[in-house]
């Protein structure tokens, strides 16, 4: 293998173009095999193999500095910068993260997993270089899909006036995760169609020197292209056309399905989802409602697949569906305006990505009390990498005035909350879509959620009250059983339903027959739900124990290890309870 | 007065162009007089008088819908839409807000006070219209300064593909609050210089139909311009050139100084600031440090005036200063990268505007542990309007992992924190710049803030411990004196210094001689600092009372009324303490 002779970027410089081409084939094969084993980003990495080889052939990392946007496309870079064993040796498949990570290599500048940040970061890197009086090249490698994000534009607008070397490589494969959305993409198409010659040029309008390379998957062409821009002293855009999924037929043909894959995807004939789940009941619900009411509209900021907004679903909705592209801020403001004008928007966002919209949730949405339905997906403690944690949405959302943030514990509650949210006209409503096992109680929920912050006692007991929010309601039930077994009395169990306030009457009543309240939440404790209960009981004799995640970025820590760390299992919870009981005796 | 005949937009349609011109003079005079009495946005409103009259002459509000960006330029609109008495009658100067407000008029669509939101909001309004099958015009009026914000770009990118009527009016006065920053502004200049004829056109590149009007302060020209775009069925940009401060010499000449003015500004010869304050000590500190170290760099996202980053200061810093334009997200990512590469960035942002950066604080900054110094200004409970509250920065910032958020209580602590933050290389550091009276103790602070979450006992006492954070440390001292007077014992007083964690050893030790801990914070309780103390003491006998703001948007409520509402004065705090003491007896 040629790769045997390549450990670091410098080794590339000894190879012929033919050898580099062979190397590309080898890298491509390794990526396909590895990703099909571990899961991960497939299409974006297959598309960028040649450009990455050429980039490292022309530039000198780590002296020259490359910032990868969202780093969905950093696998070839990892292979070429001292980390190939993470791809050649199946036993080491998991030793490196799926994203750039400075602790792994001096060639990685930042931990990155959210989109549209690379240009801003590269601008800072370039400015630091200028202040220090050095002269290395600074590059940002950003996909066309990431260009719709506001942070990317803010970065471009500022990078354009840096007045020194900064090279923005636009990796244009004509796809976001799903199709691109937005006016910019017409301009990218025009530029591709004219091989970069069109006068109307988004990048030039911002002041960049602009180069186009049509053959983004041709190493020789890319070497030439990179040489042209190397050591420029002006803010420069190099726009390259690549093929997403390049070299793997299915990934070239069905770009959305093979953007990110689960382990074993390539071995299967089809990927039929198994039965009912929270995604299917959501899309069924929306389709039914949208047929009845033309003012219903579903919105996704470029991640429809994550919540089952399939191509078929999108096509059925037609004009009643908007993909905003990667543009969460716009998505929230747009939804707010739609609601204010009588439409019924349902905006689905991942917990980790709703982070981009605090100000829009506050100002555009909640200050204006627009009745938007916000579905927050993947909000949970998990073994995810540090850039995709779903533990911060409760602190983020629940402390914003006027917001109603609901935590269903099963299918029936979830559907009732959806229904109620669409019926009412008073509140911005977030629903934390249950994460984990699909649970159906079979008991129809008829709750009127307009009575805000009304918790539900699902088991009347004594001494201890267990408030289990959302996903962790079921943990609450288990704790209850364990309490009964170990201590010999039946505790009270409460499903709070609401995360944005406390049921003061109920909490006051609990004082009568209870001495300890425990709260369980599937997210970060700091700023979260349980602290509101602690504050409420601060002036009373009630003891309160809050269980949830610590304030920390965890990185691919197995979820059971996290549960252990945070005392989120019955034994450890009971031990903590026992300490209080002992202290009191 | 012509204005006597104008109450609502329809009345304009009866007037001749000459009468409309006279009306413009009348409106201009009213605005100058009113703003010089109450304070407010002067330059932006003077610049938009003629365009507003023409807009209401051509369109039919409230059927046609206009979204004002940031609504710094909505005074003429307010005068023409049923609210002129707020400008003609000095006794009613304060009955209307300085921003658009739907509760005041059907012609106002949203409460808006943060920039760059209008295009997204208008896109939602237009889409709701399309879903409902109506056909009114939808306009967004946005200043050139606001175009640098990512949300504006996300909105433009999406509005461009709406495939129906939406009219974006670009009010180009060639100024943000200070000078514009960014590549886009070269394109706006090119478009102005060529009267809109240049091929290279940012808006066209996004797919908009584009019109230019050079005479934005000429009613007749503007009527023509608006008529041209009215009832368009395509996403359309109307780019107009206006003069900021138009009609008031000083405001035309010194656009930054007269963007927003204090009451009486026009009556004074000069506005020399009176002595030392937190702004002057900050700028003195930065200038001194920047001279010693060329890697020091100050950054402001378009609001330099708010923290005393005067023109002189900016010029002295030269390359060691970046104004990012209105682009807080970029500012945070840029600062993070600068710090990661060895520079020493000091980024100053208003409490209310840091809201736009939660995800950048989390991902770009804290996940990467970049040693940025973040100065958060105007973080305090205040009588501000609902769009500029400074009560949410503690919940926002303090629950992000790896962040160190400091709350100085006086000049000496503040300067030491600044010094320490620039010396260290481990932590992203936020400093909540004290708000209110300038306090200098004269006692040099030599604290090593690397020992995180070490609170300081400033008065040793018994029974009650008062933790007064930042601005409210001084309230804590007052409460201490009152406790001594009313209850006859000396309580403990603590300056926590840190808002991002608790001093567990100290809190444990307090259990020995104390029964009640009270916390005081100048911000929202929900998700804030005090709740962390409540959570910590949850399993103990310690009573905890958290004092701070409720989770609510307040709107120009006098601060003393808010203090009363939140029990933030010594009498009410003592009453609350007394309730617990009684309950215990």
PDB file of C-alpha atoms in Angstrom, chain A residues 539 541, chain B residues 578-585:
ATOM      1  CA  UNK A 539     -37.292  28.169  53.123  1.00  0.00           C
ATOM      2  CA  UNK A 541     -37.810  21.721  56.092  1.00  0.00           C
TER       3      UNK A 541
ATOM      4  CA  UNK B 578     -38.286  36.785  59.956  1.00  0.00           C
ATOM      5  CA  UNK B 579     -40.893  34.394  58.536  1.00  0.00           C
ATOM      6  CA  UNK B 580     -38.386  31.568  58.675  1.00  0.00           C
ATOM      7  CA  UNK B 581     -37.164  32.471  62.122  1.00  0.00           C
ATOM      8  CA  UNK B 582     -40.753  32.518  63.370  1.00  0.00           C
ATOM      9  CA  UNK B 583     -41.532  29.229  61.713  1.00  0.00           C
ATOM     10  CA  UNK B 584     -38.636  27.680  63.545  1.00  0.00           C
ATOM     11  CA  UNK B 585     -39.753  28.951  66.964  1.00  0.00           C
TER      12      UNK B 585
END
